[in-house]
Structures are given as structure tokens and as C-alpha cells.
Amino acid sequence: MEDTVLGHLERAAEFLSRHDEEQAHTALMAAWRVCRSPVLLQVCEEVERRLVMNGLAVDSGPPRGAWEDTDRHMAWLLVPKAGRTSTPDMVYLDLLLRAFPSPQFGPALVLLAQQPEFQEPRNLTKLCLALKHVGPPFDVAPLEALRARLAPDNDSAGRLAFIIRMGREWVPPVLDARTEAALRDVRDALGARGDYERRCASVREQWLPQVYARLDDDAARLVMADELVALGDPWGEFIVLQCSPAPDEARVHALLQAHRSSWEAPLGPLVAPARTRFERGFPVAVQLGHWAGHHPSWPEPSVAWSTVREIDWGGGFDSAWFMHAHLRGVRRIRGMAFAAAHDLDLHPSVSRLELCGSGGSGAHLVTGPGVGWSETFEKLALLPSLAWLELRDADPVGLRHCASSPLARKLERLDADRQAAWRLTVRPAEQVPIEATLVSEEAVGRFVEVLRAAEGFGTRGLRVRCERRLKPWEMQDLKQATEAYAHVEWA
């Protein structure tokens, strides 16, 4: 056993020296499963606290990613929360029985012993199996209280008595001299890591306010990057590379692979992991996770959001969040549901907006209870910077409403389409302002309606493209639909 624990601890120290705390934590947990020393547990918890602090582990509540299988998240799921709609506890116990034991699980399982449903023999059996799987140490007092509440004929009372005895009789292992020395090496590596992080944090505290105050000026971020490079912080190298006119893309990719999680962490829990685009060393485009819509209130965006220019909407209707001052740099919002555009207040800085689900059959003509096309387009017309609108899954009816709204008169560009059917682009300043493309011959009838709806954007000029050969009578229908335009080009 000692050699196995020693090997895990040596690997943990090596990972810490390489600033890979996730792998160090994995190695420490492997050591704990072999030797459940309280001293070793303290080191495990210290590393995990660092992971939580750096945003690489879940402290409480749902994880940053979609249902990450972290020990802390599993423990969070096990403990009943008031007002939380979740899968029954028994399902999570089944999941726990298939997971590696973790010190996070013991306290959560003991808390379940206080729930009345665990007096039922079948549920109590499952709880006992989970406690046996996780193993000691755990607090036996709540389990003894549960045993006192059991009915005399409870079939699972014997199982609970065995678990209580296992918890009482557990004796902490004693580490030998070599293992204690290896554990000291881990603690020394943690101390060195802490000193290094404090130096890097000092550099960031000095320069980041200047970076955020002058986002278009690279001077402050490059000075900060140089100081971080001198300390060995990979973020400094990443900033320098991305600010270079000819960056080493392979090295940029390698740095992102190794450190993306920690560089995304300042954005908070709403961001989908591994979907952030960086430019000049900072996040500029993010995707909100689909679980964002389940947050009752979104956490306030930190100052790290100041560099973000593009947000891919993932759901949720927190208007105060979208109007926050730290989102003043957002210029583009992608993938927003049409109903959300009516219900949300967007930051005045937004100049390009993509709306989805804005068309289709008659059922789509009203986007929600009492929410219609005209009201939505009139509201969007109040955005002072909005100049480019994209309508995905669009419909001729929606186009007519847009063309007749105040928004149409201020747009510099409109893109609308129905996937695999047709596309439409309106650019009023162009010599030929409207370009329409038929993608599928099966959509000729709907395309005729699109051409007629587009008249509302102006009839000065139209260019029509057909990606499929049409029959003579279909071409005749298209030509009749373009008669209102003063100039028509056929491609």
C-alpha cells in the first residue's frame, strides 16, 4: 500500500510543479482511496479549494459545463435543496454507486439519513450500499439517530447496524516516513504554487484596469504580458502570440488546450466551456450554455466581460444582465429566439442581431402570448446602434412586418433565409439593394411570396439567383413576382 500511495503523491507533486492542478487533484484522490489519512485529506481539500477558486471545479450549484460528473457536483445533487426540482435522490444514489469513492460523498450521504423517506427499507438499503461503497470516515451520529427511528420490523435495520459499526471501528492509518516525506513535497509544491500565483495576481491587478479602460490599445496588455512572461505565466505568452502579426497558430492552439478553462473562468458559470473565442489574449466571443435559462437569476457579469464583442444566446430572460455596463462592448448577439427579442432589453451597443425561429407556419406568427411581429420590430428599432438584422427560419409574413416597421428604415443590412429553401439580402446603399436566391426548386411558391414581401424594402433594384434549373412556368411565376421592381437582374 505504501508504494502505491507514494507513487500517487510523487505524481501529484510533479503535476503541481507543472501547474496542472486538475491532474494533481486526481493523483491525490487516487492516493486517498488507498490510504484515507486525515492529513492526506487536508491536502486534497486544499487543492480542491484552489480548483474552485480558479473556476475549474464546482463550489455549489450546477456546474459551468453541462452536468459535469465532478465529485462536488454529485454531492450537491444528493443533498435535498428547498425549491429545487431534480431527479429523485435514488437515481443519484445509483450514479454514486458507479462512481469512484470520494470524501465529498460521505457528508452528503449522512445528511440523507435525516430524510424520512430513508426509513423505508428499500431506500435505506440503497443508502447503506452507498455508504459501504464510499467507506469511512463518516459521522455515525445521524445514522444512530436514524436507527432509533426505525420500526422494530424494518428489514434493513441490520444493514444500518453494520454501517454504523464500520464507521465506529474505523482507525485512521499511520503514514510511514517515505510517505510523509512525499506529502511534504506536495505541500512544498503547493506553497510554491501559491507564491507564484500571488506574484502573477499582483501583475494582473496592476494592469488589467488599464487594459479594460482602453480596449483598443494594445500597449497596456503587452506590458502586462511581458511581466507575466517573466514570471512564467502562460497567459503572457498567449497574449503576445495573439497580438503578433504572424502568430504561431500551433503554439496558440496548444496553450488554449492546456489553459482554456482557467482563462474562461473569470466569465463565470453561464459560459459554455471550450466555446469561447480569444483575440489579442482576451475573450471576444462566447456562447451561453443552454442551462443558463434555468438560473433563477444570473450572476452579475464581471469586468472580464468588457472585452466580449459577441454573445451566442443560450436561453434565459434576465434583462438586467444584458443591460449591464460590463457588456457595453457587445456588438453582436447570435442565435436569439424571436420571443426573447421582445421580452429582453438589449444593450444599446448591439449593432448586429440574429433572431431564430422567426417564421414558419401560421403557428409562428405570434411568438408568444400577446407578442406579435410589429411590436417586436418596433422595439428593436429603438436600439440606437442596430444596423444589421439576421432572420433565420424566416417567413414572408415576418418579412412584410419587418419591411413596414421603423426598423427597416434604419437598417444597413438585412439577411433572411429558410434553410435549404431560399436566402434574401437587403443592403439599401447598394446599386442593386435586394438580392434573393432560390436554393430549392420545391420552394418556388414560397420564394414568390418572399420576392413580393421584399418590395417593402424598396423597388429600386433586385437581383435574382436560382441555384436549380426551373421549369418554364416556374420562371414565369418568378418574373411576374418581380414586376414591381424598376430594375431586375437574373443570374
Short mmCIF file of C-alpha atoms in Angstrom, two decimals:
data_model
loop_
_atom_site.label_atom_id
_atom_site.label_comp_id
_atom_site.label_asym_id
_atom_site.label_seq_id
_atom_site.Cartn_x
_atom_site.Cartn_y
_atom_site.Cartn_z
CA MET A 1 0.00 0.00 0.00
CA GLU A 2 2.80 2.41 0.93
CA ASP A 3 4.46 2.15 -2.52
CA THR A 4 1.13 2.78 -4.26
CA VAL A 5 0.39 5.87 -2.16
CA LEU A 6 3.97 7.06 -2.60
CA GLY A 7 3.66 6.83 -6.39
CA HIS A 8 0.41 8.85 -6.41
CA LEU A 9 1.93 11.54 -4.18
CA GLU A 10 5.05 11.83 -6.33
CA ARG A 11 2.88 12.28 -9.41
CA ALA A 12 0.81 14.91 -7.58
CA ALA A 13 3.95 16.91 -6.73
CA GLU A 14 5.12 16.65 -10.34
CA PHE A 15 1.75 17.87 -11.68
CA LEU A 16 1.78 20.81 -9.26
CA SER A 17 5.26 21.78 -10.44
CA ARG A 18 3.82 21.84 -13.99
CA HIS A 19 0.84 23.95 -12.82
CA ASP A 20 -1.58 21.14 -13.63
CA GLU A 21 -3.76 21.19 -10.54
CA GLU A 22 -6.56 19.11 -12.05
CA GLN A 23 -4.21 16.17 -12.61
CA ALA A 24 -2.61 16.77 -9.20
CA HIS A 25 -6.04 16.54 -7.58
CA THR A 26 -6.77 13.33 -9.49
CA ALA A 27 -3.50 11.80 -8.23
CA LEU A 28 -4.20 12.90 -4.65
CA MET A 29 -7.67 11.40 -4.77
CA ALA A 30 -6.21 8.12 -6.00
CA ALA A 31 -3.83 8.20 -3.02
CA TRP A 32 -6.73 8.91 -0.65
CA ARG A 33 -8.70 5.90 -1.88
CA VAL A 34 -5.74 3.70 -0.91
CA CYS A 35 -4.82 5.45 2.34
CA ARG A 36 -7.51 7.55 3.98
CA SER A 37 -5.20 9.58 6.16
CA PRO A 38 -6.75 12.78 7.59
CA VAL A 39 -3.52 14.61 6.73
CA LEU A 40 -3.79 13.46 3.12
CA LEU A 41 -7.45 14.51 3.07
CA GLN A 42 -6.46 18.03 4.17
CA VAL A 43 -4.10 18.29 1.19
CA CYS A 44 -6.81 17.01 -1.17
CA GLU A 45 -9.22 19.64 0.15
CA GLU A 46 -6.61 22.39 -0.20
CA VAL A 47 -6.03 21.53 -3.86
CA GLU A 48 -9.77 21.35 -4.47
CA ARG A 49 -10.25 24.79 -2.89
CA ARG A 50 -7.71 26.10 -5.35
CA LEU A 51 -9.58 24.50 -8.23
CA VAL A 52 -12.82 26.09 -7.03
CA MET A 53 -11.09 29.46 -6.66
CA ASN A 54 -9.76 29.21 -10.21
CA GLY A 55 -13.12 28.16 -11.60
CA LEU A 56 -12.00 24.64 -12.51
CA ALA A 57 -14.31 22.87 -10.08
CA VAL A 58 -17.83 23.36 -8.85
CA ASP A 59 -18.23 25.08 -5.50
CA SER A 60 -22.01 24.90 -5.23
CA GLY A 61 -24.96 24.67 -7.54
CA PRO A 62 -24.94 23.45 -11.13
CA PRO A 63 -21.54 23.21 -12.83
CA ARG A 64 -20.21 25.51 -15.52
CA GLY A 65 -20.46 22.70 -18.04
CA ALA A 66 -23.46 20.59 -18.92
CA TRP A 67 -23.84 18.18 -15.97
CA GLU A 68 -20.15 17.65 -15.28
CA ASP A 69 -19.51 14.45 -13.32
CA THR A 70 -17.47 16.12 -10.57
CA ASP A 71 -17.48 14.75 -7.02
CA ARG A 72 -18.61 18.08 -5.59
CA HIS A 73 -21.47 18.32 -8.08
CA MET A 74 -22.61 14.78 -7.32
CA ALA A 75 -22.59 15.59 -3.61
CA TRP A 76 -24.59 18.76 -4.33
CA LEU A 77 -27.18 16.73 -6.21
CA LEU A 78 -27.54 14.26 -3.35
CA VAL A 79 -28.42 16.82 -0.69
CA PRO A 80 -32.07 17.97 -0.90
CA LYS A 81 -32.47 21.67 -1.65
CA ALA A 82 -35.63 23.63 -0.95
CA GLY A 83 -37.41 24.59 -4.15
CA ARG A 84 -35.09 22.60 -6.38
CA THR A 85 -36.74 20.40 -8.97
CA SER A 86 -34.42 17.46 -9.55
CA THR A 87 -34.20 13.80 -10.30
CA PRO A 88 -35.16 11.72 -7.23
CA ASP A 89 -32.34 11.10 -4.76
CA MET A 90 -32.44 7.37 -5.53
CA VAL A 91 -31.30 7.99 -9.10
CA TYR A 92 -28.29 9.91 -7.80
CA LEU A 93 -27.51 7.09 -5.38
CA ASP A 94 -27.43 4.72 -8.36
CA LEU A 95 -24.98 7.07 -10.10
CA LEU A 96 -22.85 7.30 -6.97
CA LEU A 97 -22.55 3.50 -6.78
CA ARG A 98 -20.92 3.60 -10.21
CA ALA A 99 -18.52 6.43 -9.30
CA PHE A 100 -15.16 6.30 -7.55
CA PRO A 101 -15.41 6.87 -3.77
CA SER A 102 -14.81 10.46 -2.73
CA PRO A 103 -14.63 12.25 0.65
CA GLN A 104 -17.27 14.61 -0.74
CA PHE A 105 -19.87 11.84 -0.69
CA GLY A 106 -19.78 10.81 3.00
CA PRO A 107 -21.22 14.03 4.50
CA ALA A 108 -23.89 14.20 1.76
CA LEU A 109 -25.00 10.61 2.41
CA VAL A 110 -25.14 11.19 6.16
CA LEU A 111 -27.41 14.19 5.56
CA LEU A 112 -29.77 11.94 3.62
CA ALA A 113 -30.19 9.84 6.77
CA GLN A 114 -32.21 12.72 8.22
CA GLN A 115 -34.84 12.45 5.46
CA PRO A 116 -37.97 10.48 6.44
CA GLU A 117 -38.07 8.53 3.16
CA PHE A 118 -34.88 6.73 4.17
CA GLN A 119 -36.70 4.90 6.95
CA GLU A 120 -38.35 2.86 4.18
CA PRO A 121 -36.42 -0.46 3.90
CA ARG A 122 -35.70 -0.31 0.17
CA ASN A 123 -34.37 3.27 0.33
CA LEU A 124 -32.40 2.52 3.50
CA THR A 125 -30.78 -0.48 1.82
CA LYS A 126 -29.63 1.72 -1.05
CA LEU A 127 -28.27 4.32 1.37
CA CYS A 128 -26.33 1.63 3.24
CA LEU A 129 -24.90 0.28 -0.01
CA ALA A 130 -23.77 3.79 -0.94
CA LEU A 131 -22.11 4.33 2.46
CA LYS A 132 -20.36 0.98 2.20
CA HIS A 133 -19.16 1.89 -1.32
CA VAL A 134 -17.82 5.27 -0.17
CA GLY A 135 -16.42 3.94 3.09
CA PRO A 136 -15.35 5.76 6.27
CA PRO A 137 -14.67 8.17 7.74
CA PHE A 138 -18.20 9.49 8.18
CA ASP A 139 -20.24 10.81 11.09
CA VAL A 140 -22.18 7.94 12.69
CA ALA A 141 -24.34 10.09 15.00
CA PRO A 142 -27.05 10.85 12.38
CA LEU A 143 -27.06 7.18 11.42
CA GLU A 144 -27.60 6.16 15.05
CA ALA A 145 -30.46 8.65 15.25
CA LEU A 146 -31.96 7.08 12.13
CA ARG A 147 -31.67 3.61 13.64
CA ALA A 148 -33.56 4.83 16.72
CA ARG A 149 -36.44 5.96 14.49
CA LEU A 150 -36.77 2.67 12.59
CA ALA A 151 -39.73 0.39 13.09
CA PRO A 152 -38.85 -2.81 15.00
CA ASP A 153 -39.56 -4.97 11.95
CA ASN A 154 -37.54 -2.91 9.46
CA ASP A 155 -35.75 -5.40 7.19
CA SER A 156 -32.80 -3.05 6.63
CA ALA A 157 -32.00 -2.38 10.31
CA GLY A 158 -29.24 -4.99 10.24
CA ARG A 159 -27.57 -3.35 7.24
CA LEU A 160 -27.63 0.02 9.01
CA ALA A 161 -26.14 -1.52 12.16
CA PHE A 162 -23.27 -2.92 10.07
CA ILE A 163 -22.58 0.52 8.53
CA ILE A 164 -22.61 2.17 11.95
CA ARG A 165 -20.18 -0.41 13.29
CA MET A 166 -17.93 0.09 10.25
CA GLY A 167 -17.85 3.85 10.92
CA ARG A 168 -17.18 3.44 14.64
CA GLU A 169 -14.38 0.92 14.23
CA TRP A 170 -12.51 2.79 11.52
CA VAL A 171 -8.98 3.74 12.58
CA PRO A 172 -7.00 6.43 10.67
CA PRO A 173 -3.93 4.91 9.00
CA VAL A 174 -0.42 5.95 10.07
CA LEU A 175 1.88 7.15 7.30
CA ASP A 176 5.40 5.80 7.07
CA ALA A 177 8.45 8.07 6.80
CA ARG A 178 8.70 7.94 2.98
CA THR A 179 5.02 8.75 2.52
CA GLU A 180 5.23 11.64 4.99
CA ALA A 181 8.25 12.99 3.08
CA ALA A 182 6.33 12.73 -0.23
CA LEU A 183 3.38 14.51 1.36
CA ARG A 184 5.73 17.31 2.49
CA ASP A 185 6.93 17.61 -1.11
CA VAL A 186 3.31 18.06 -2.20
CA ARG A 187 2.78 20.74 0.45
CA ASP A 188 6.01 22.48 -0.64
CA ALA A 189 4.83 22.41 -4.26
CA LEU A 190 1.50 23.88 -3.16
CA GLY A 191 3.31 26.65 -1.28
CA ALA A 192 5.49 27.46 -4.29
CA ARG A 193 2.40 27.47 -6.49
CA GLY A 194 0.71 29.91 -4.11
CA ASP A 195 3.72 32.28 -4.15
CA TYR A 196 3.80 32.18 -7.94
CA GLU A 197 0.09 32.92 -8.20
CA ARG A 198 0.34 35.85 -5.81
CA ARG A 199 3.07 37.41 -7.98
CA CYS A 200 1.01 36.88 -11.13
CA ALA A 201 -2.10 38.26 -9.42
CA SER A 202 -0.19 41.39 -8.45
CA VAL A 203 0.73 41.99 -12.10
CA ARG A 204 -2.88 41.49 -13.20
CA GLU A 205 -4.22 43.81 -10.51
CA GLN A 206 -1.83 46.50 -11.69
CA TRP A 207 -2.50 46.30 -15.42
CA LEU A 208 -5.97 44.83 -16.05
CA PRO A 209 -7.84 48.03 -15.09
CA GLN A 210 -5.81 49.87 -17.75
CA VAL A 211 -6.50 47.13 -20.31
CA TYR A 212 -10.24 47.29 -19.67
CA ALA A 213 -10.23 51.11 -19.75
CA ARG A 214 -8.53 51.20 -23.19
CA LEU A 215 -9.69 48.12 -25.03
CA ASP A 216 -8.47 49.20 -28.46
CA ASP A 217 -4.96 49.98 -27.25
CA ASP A 218 -2.54 47.05 -27.06
CA ALA A 219 0.10 48.91 -25.08
CA ALA A 220 -1.15 48.07 -21.59
CA ARG A 221 -1.92 44.43 -22.36
CA LEU A 222 1.52 43.92 -23.93
CA VAL A 223 3.31 45.44 -20.93
CA MET A 224 1.28 43.15 -18.67
CA ALA A 225 2.04 40.20 -20.95
CA ASP A 226 5.78 40.85 -20.80
CA GLU A 227 5.71 40.88 -16.99
CA LEU A 228 3.67 37.67 -16.93
CA VAL A 229 6.10 36.01 -19.35
CA ALA A 230 8.97 36.92 -16.99
CA LEU A 231 7.10 35.11 -14.21
CA GLY A 232 6.42 32.06 -16.39
CA ASP A 233 2.67 32.66 -16.67
CA PRO A 234 1.43 31.06 -19.93
CA TRP A 235 -1.24 33.76 -20.33
CA GLY A 236 1.52 36.27 -21.01
CA GLU A 237 2.88 34.17 -23.87
CA PHE A 238 -0.65 33.71 -25.20
CA ILE A 239 -1.30 37.47 -25.27
CA VAL A 240 2.00 38.17 -27.01
CA LEU A 241 1.33 35.49 -29.63
CA GLN A 242 -2.19 36.68 -30.42
CA CYS A 243 -1.04 40.30 -30.67
CA SER A 244 1.68 39.28 -33.13
CA PRO A 245 1.01 39.98 -36.84
CA ALA A 246 2.07 36.39 -37.65
CA PRO A 247 1.37 34.23 -34.58
CA ASP A 248 2.47 30.63 -34.22
CA GLU A 249 -1.01 29.10 -34.54
CA ALA A 250 0.15 25.65 -33.40
CA ARG A 251 1.51 27.14 -30.17
CA VAL A 252 -1.64 29.24 -29.69
CA HIS A 253 -3.74 26.09 -30.04
CA ALA A 254 -1.55 24.19 -27.57
CA LEU A 255 -1.83 26.96 -24.97
CA LEU A 256 -5.60 27.07 -25.38
CA GLN A 257 -5.86 23.32 -24.98
CA ALA A 258 -3.89 23.46 -21.74
CA HIS A 259 -5.30 26.62 -20.15
CA ARG A 260 -8.64 27.46 -21.76
CA SER A 261 -10.66 26.53 -18.65
CA SER A 262 -8.78 28.90 -16.35
CA TRP A 263 -8.88 31.71 -18.93
CA GLU A 264 -12.63 31.28 -19.37
CA ALA A 265 -13.28 31.08 -15.61
CA PRO A 266 -13.44 34.88 -14.96
CA LEU A 267 -16.52 34.99 -17.23
CA GLY A 268 -18.46 32.94 -14.68
CA PRO A 269 -20.78 29.94 -14.80
CA LEU A 270 -23.06 30.98 -17.69
CA VAL A 271 -20.47 30.41 -20.42
CA ALA A 272 -20.36 27.11 -22.26
CA PRO A 273 -16.89 25.56 -21.77
CA ALA A 274 -14.49 25.40 -24.72
CA ARG A 275 -16.71 27.63 -26.90
CA THR A 276 -15.01 30.97 -26.22
CA ARG A 277 -13.02 32.69 -28.96
CA PHE A 278 -9.99 34.72 -27.89
CA GLU A 279 -8.34 37.62 -29.69
CA ARG A 280 -5.30 39.54 -28.52
CA GLY A 281 -5.27 37.25 -25.48
CA PHE A 282 -8.77 38.05 -24.19
CA PRO A 283 -12.26 36.56 -24.75
CA VAL A 284 -14.18 38.28 -27.56
CA ALA A 285 -16.92 35.78 -28.45
CA VAL A 286 -18.76 33.50 -26.02
CA GLN A 287 -21.62 31.04 -26.10
CA LEU A 288 -24.03 30.99 -23.19
CA GLY A 289 -24.74 27.45 -22.03
CA HIS A 290 -28.21 26.03 -22.58
CA TRP A 291 -28.51 25.63 -18.79
CA ALA A 292 -28.34 29.44 -18.43
CA GLY A 293 -32.09 29.58 -18.92
CA HIS A 294 -32.55 27.51 -15.75
CA HIS A 295 -30.77 30.01 -13.49
CA PRO A 296 -33.41 31.93 -11.49
CA SER A 297 -31.13 34.98 -11.51
CA TRP A 298 -27.97 35.35 -13.49
CA PRO A 299 -24.76 36.31 -11.70
CA GLU A 300 -23.65 39.83 -12.50
CA PRO A 301 -21.15 39.87 -15.38
CA SER A 302 -17.66 40.61 -14.09
CA VAL A 303 -15.34 43.19 -15.59
CA ALA A 304 -13.79 40.34 -17.62
CA TRP A 305 -16.84 40.64 -19.91
CA SER A 306 -15.62 44.07 -21.04
CA THR A 307 -13.63 42.54 -23.89
CA VAL A 308 -16.54 40.44 -25.20
CA ARG A 309 -17.88 41.60 -28.57
CA GLU A 310 -20.17 38.71 -29.49
CA ILE A 311 -22.61 36.56 -27.49
CA ASP A 312 -24.28 33.41 -28.73
CA TRP A 313 -27.56 33.41 -26.80
CA GLY A 314 -28.24 30.17 -24.95
CA GLY A 315 -31.64 30.91 -23.40
CA GLY A 316 -32.81 32.82 -20.37
CA PHE A 317 -34.56 36.14 -19.90
CA ASP A 318 -32.54 38.26 -17.48
CA SER A 319 -32.91 41.77 -18.93
CA ALA A 320 -30.81 43.42 -16.24
CA TRP A 321 -27.91 41.16 -17.17
CA PHE A 322 -27.95 42.11 -20.86
CA MET A 323 -28.06 45.80 -19.95
CA HIS A 324 -25.07 45.63 -17.58
CA ALA A 325 -22.31 48.20 -18.11
CA HIS A 326 -19.68 45.46 -18.49
CA LEU A 327 -21.49 44.37 -21.67
CA ARG A 328 -21.06 47.77 -23.29
CA GLY A 329 -18.61 46.25 -25.76
CA VAL A 330 -21.05 43.66 -27.13
CA ARG A 331 -21.74 44.37 -30.79
CA ARG A 332 -23.31 41.12 -31.97
CA ILE A 333 -25.81 38.69 -30.48
CA ARG A 334 -26.32 35.39 -32.28
CA GLY A 335 -28.99 32.72 -32.11
CA MET A 336 -31.54 34.66 -30.04
CA ALA A 337 -35.10 33.34 -30.03
CA PHE A 338 -37.56 35.76 -31.61
CA ALA A 339 -39.68 35.86 -28.44
CA ALA A 340 -36.62 36.86 -26.41
CA ALA A 341 -36.09 39.90 -28.63
CA HIS A 342 -39.50 41.14 -27.50
CA ASP A 343 -39.03 40.33 -23.81
CA LEU A 344 -35.41 41.35 -23.28
CA ASP A 345 -33.82 44.79 -23.12
CA LEU A 346 -30.57 44.64 -25.08
CA HIS A 347 -27.58 46.87 -24.53
CA PRO A 348 -27.56 49.97 -26.78
CA SER A 349 -24.16 48.90 -28.13
CA VAL A 350 -25.66 45.95 -30.07
CA SER A 351 -25.29 46.62 -33.79
CA ARG A 352 -25.88 43.14 -35.23
CA LEU A 353 -28.61 40.77 -34.09
CA GLU A 354 -29.51 37.26 -35.27
CA LEU A 355 -33.03 36.04 -34.49
CA CYS A 356 -34.07 32.42 -34.85
CA GLY A 357 -37.44 30.74 -35.10
CA SER A 358 -38.97 33.87 -36.55
CA GLY A 359 -41.12 32.26 -39.16
CA GLY A 360 -42.73 29.09 -40.42
CA SER A 361 -46.32 28.07 -40.44
CA GLY A 362 -49.19 30.16 -39.17
CA ALA A 363 -48.45 28.97 -35.64
CA HIS A 364 -45.27 31.03 -35.70
CA LEU A 365 -46.95 34.32 -36.50
CA VAL A 366 -47.36 35.03 -32.80
CA THR A 367 -44.13 34.41 -30.91
CA GLY A 368 -45.73 34.20 -27.51
CA PRO A 369 -48.83 35.20 -25.57
CA GLY A 370 -49.74 38.64 -26.88
CA VAL A 371 -46.41 39.02 -28.66
CA GLY A 372 -46.62 39.88 -32.37
CA TRP A 373 -44.29 40.75 -35.19
CA SER A 374 -44.92 44.51 -35.28
CA GLU A 375 -44.33 45.06 -31.57
CA THR A 376 -41.02 43.20 -31.71
CA PHE A 377 -39.67 45.08 -34.74
CA GLU A 378 -40.80 48.41 -33.27
CA LYS A 379 -38.92 47.63 -30.07
CA LEU A 380 -35.78 46.67 -31.98
CA ALA A 381 -35.99 49.97 -33.89
CA LEU A 382 -35.29 51.73 -30.57
CA LEU A 383 -31.81 50.19 -30.35
CA PRO A 384 -29.61 53.13 -31.39
CA SER A 385 -26.76 51.08 -32.89
CA LEU A 386 -28.68 48.21 -34.53
CA ALA A 387 -27.78 48.24 -38.23
CA TRP A 388 -27.69 44.57 -39.24
CA LEU A 389 -30.53 42.13 -38.64
CA GLU A 390 -30.43 38.42 -39.46
CA LEU A 391 -33.66 36.41 -39.54
CA ARG A 392 -33.19 32.64 -39.51
CA ASP A 393 -36.04 30.29 -40.30
CA ALA A 394 -37.79 33.36 -41.71
CA ASP A 395 -41.20 33.63 -43.34
CA PRO A 396 -42.72 36.05 -45.91
CA VAL A 397 -45.19 37.31 -43.30
CA GLY A 398 -42.37 38.24 -40.97
CA LEU A 399 -40.54 39.96 -43.83
CA ARG A 400 -43.60 42.09 -44.57
CA HIS A 401 -43.87 43.15 -40.94
CA CYS A 402 -40.16 43.99 -40.83
CA ALA A 403 -40.34 45.94 -44.12
CA SER A 404 -43.23 48.06 -42.86
CA SER A 405 -41.65 48.78 -39.45
CA PRO A 406 -39.47 51.75 -38.43
CA LEU A 407 -36.60 49.28 -38.13
CA ALA A 408 -36.43 48.76 -41.91
CA ARG A 409 -35.64 52.43 -42.48
CA LYS A 410 -32.56 52.37 -40.23
CA LEU A 411 -31.05 49.00 -41.17
CA GLU A 412 -27.91 48.98 -43.25
CA ARG A 413 -28.30 45.27 -43.93
CA LEU A 414 -30.91 42.55 -43.55
CA ASP A 415 -30.25 38.84 -44.07
CA ALA A 416 -33.14 36.41 -44.03
CA ASP A 417 -33.36 32.76 -45.00
CA ARG A 418 -35.19 29.48 -44.77
CA GLN A 419 -32.67 26.64 -44.61
CA ALA A 420 -32.31 24.72 -47.88
CA ALA A 421 -35.11 26.84 -49.43
CA TRP A 422 -34.18 30.49 -50.05
CA ARG A 423 -31.99 33.43 -48.97
CA LEU A 424 -32.56 37.18 -49.05
CA THR A 425 -30.14 40.07 -48.50
CA VAL A 426 -31.16 43.72 -48.38
CA ARG A 427 -28.48 46.45 -48.50
CA PRO A 428 -30.19 49.79 -49.18
CA ALA A 429 -26.96 51.61 -50.03
CA GLU A 430 -26.00 49.20 -52.84
CA GLN A 431 -26.71 49.92 -56.50
CA VAL A 432 -28.88 46.78 -56.52
CA PRO A 433 -30.28 46.86 -52.98
CA ILE A 434 -32.00 43.46 -52.86
CA GLU A 435 -30.56 40.05 -53.72
CA ALA A 436 -32.73 36.94 -53.49
CA THR A 437 -31.56 33.35 -54.02
CA LEU A 438 -33.72 30.30 -54.62
CA VAL A 439 -31.98 27.22 -53.21
CA SER A 440 -34.59 24.51 -53.80
CA GLU A 441 -37.00 24.14 -56.72
CA GLU A 442 -39.54 22.79 -54.23
CA ALA A 443 -39.67 26.24 -52.60
CA VAL A 444 -40.69 28.20 -55.72
CA GLY A 445 -44.14 29.04 -54.35
CA ARG A 446 -42.76 30.39 -51.07
CA PHE A 447 -39.97 32.20 -52.93
CA VAL A 448 -42.59 34.07 -54.98
CA GLU A 449 -44.07 35.31 -51.68
CA VAL A 450 -40.59 36.32 -50.48
CA LEU A 451 -40.00 38.42 -53.61
CA ARG A 452 -43.30 40.21 -53.16
CA ALA A 453 -42.70 40.75 -49.44
CA ALA A 454 -39.28 42.24 -50.21
CA GLU A 455 -40.97 45.06 -52.16
CA GLY A 456 -41.49 46.74 -48.80
CA PHE A 457 -37.73 47.34 -48.54
CA GLY A 458 -37.80 49.29 -51.84
CA THR A 459 -38.26 48.53 -55.53
CA ARG A 460 -35.25 50.31 -56.99
CA GLY A 461 -33.37 47.12 -57.91
CA LEU A 462 -33.44 43.34 -57.46
CA ARG A 463 -31.00 40.56 -58.31
CA VAL A 464 -32.47 37.06 -58.50
CA ARG A 465 -30.32 33.93 -58.37
CA CYS A 466 -31.56 30.39 -58.90
CA GLU A 467 -29.36 27.51 -57.78
CA ARG A 468 -31.63 24.98 -59.51
CA ARG A 469 -32.92 24.80 -63.08
CA LEU A 470 -36.60 25.73 -63.13
CA LYS A 471 -39.41 24.77 -65.43
CA PRO A 472 -40.72 27.47 -67.85
CA TRP A 473 -43.93 28.08 -65.91
CA GLU A 474 -41.97 28.38 -62.64
CA MET A 475 -39.74 31.03 -64.21
CA GLN A 476 -42.86 32.80 -65.42
CA ASP A 477 -44.18 32.90 -61.84
CA LEU A 478 -40.93 34.43 -60.64
CA LYS A 479 -40.94 37.08 -63.35
CA GLN A 480 -44.50 38.06 -62.52
CA ALA A 481 -43.48 38.39 -58.87
CA THR A 482 -40.74 40.90 -59.81
CA GLU A 483 -42.86 43.23 -61.95
CA ALA A 484 -42.97 45.94 -59.25
CA TYR A 485 -39.15 46.38 -59.31
CA ALA A 486 -37.71 49.09 -61.52
CA HIS A 487 -34.58 47.03 -62.31
CA VAL A 488 -34.23 43.23 -62.18
CA GLU A 489 -31.09 41.19 -62.83
CA TRP A 490 -31.29 37.42 -63.37
CA ALA A 491 -28.32 35.22 -62.51
#
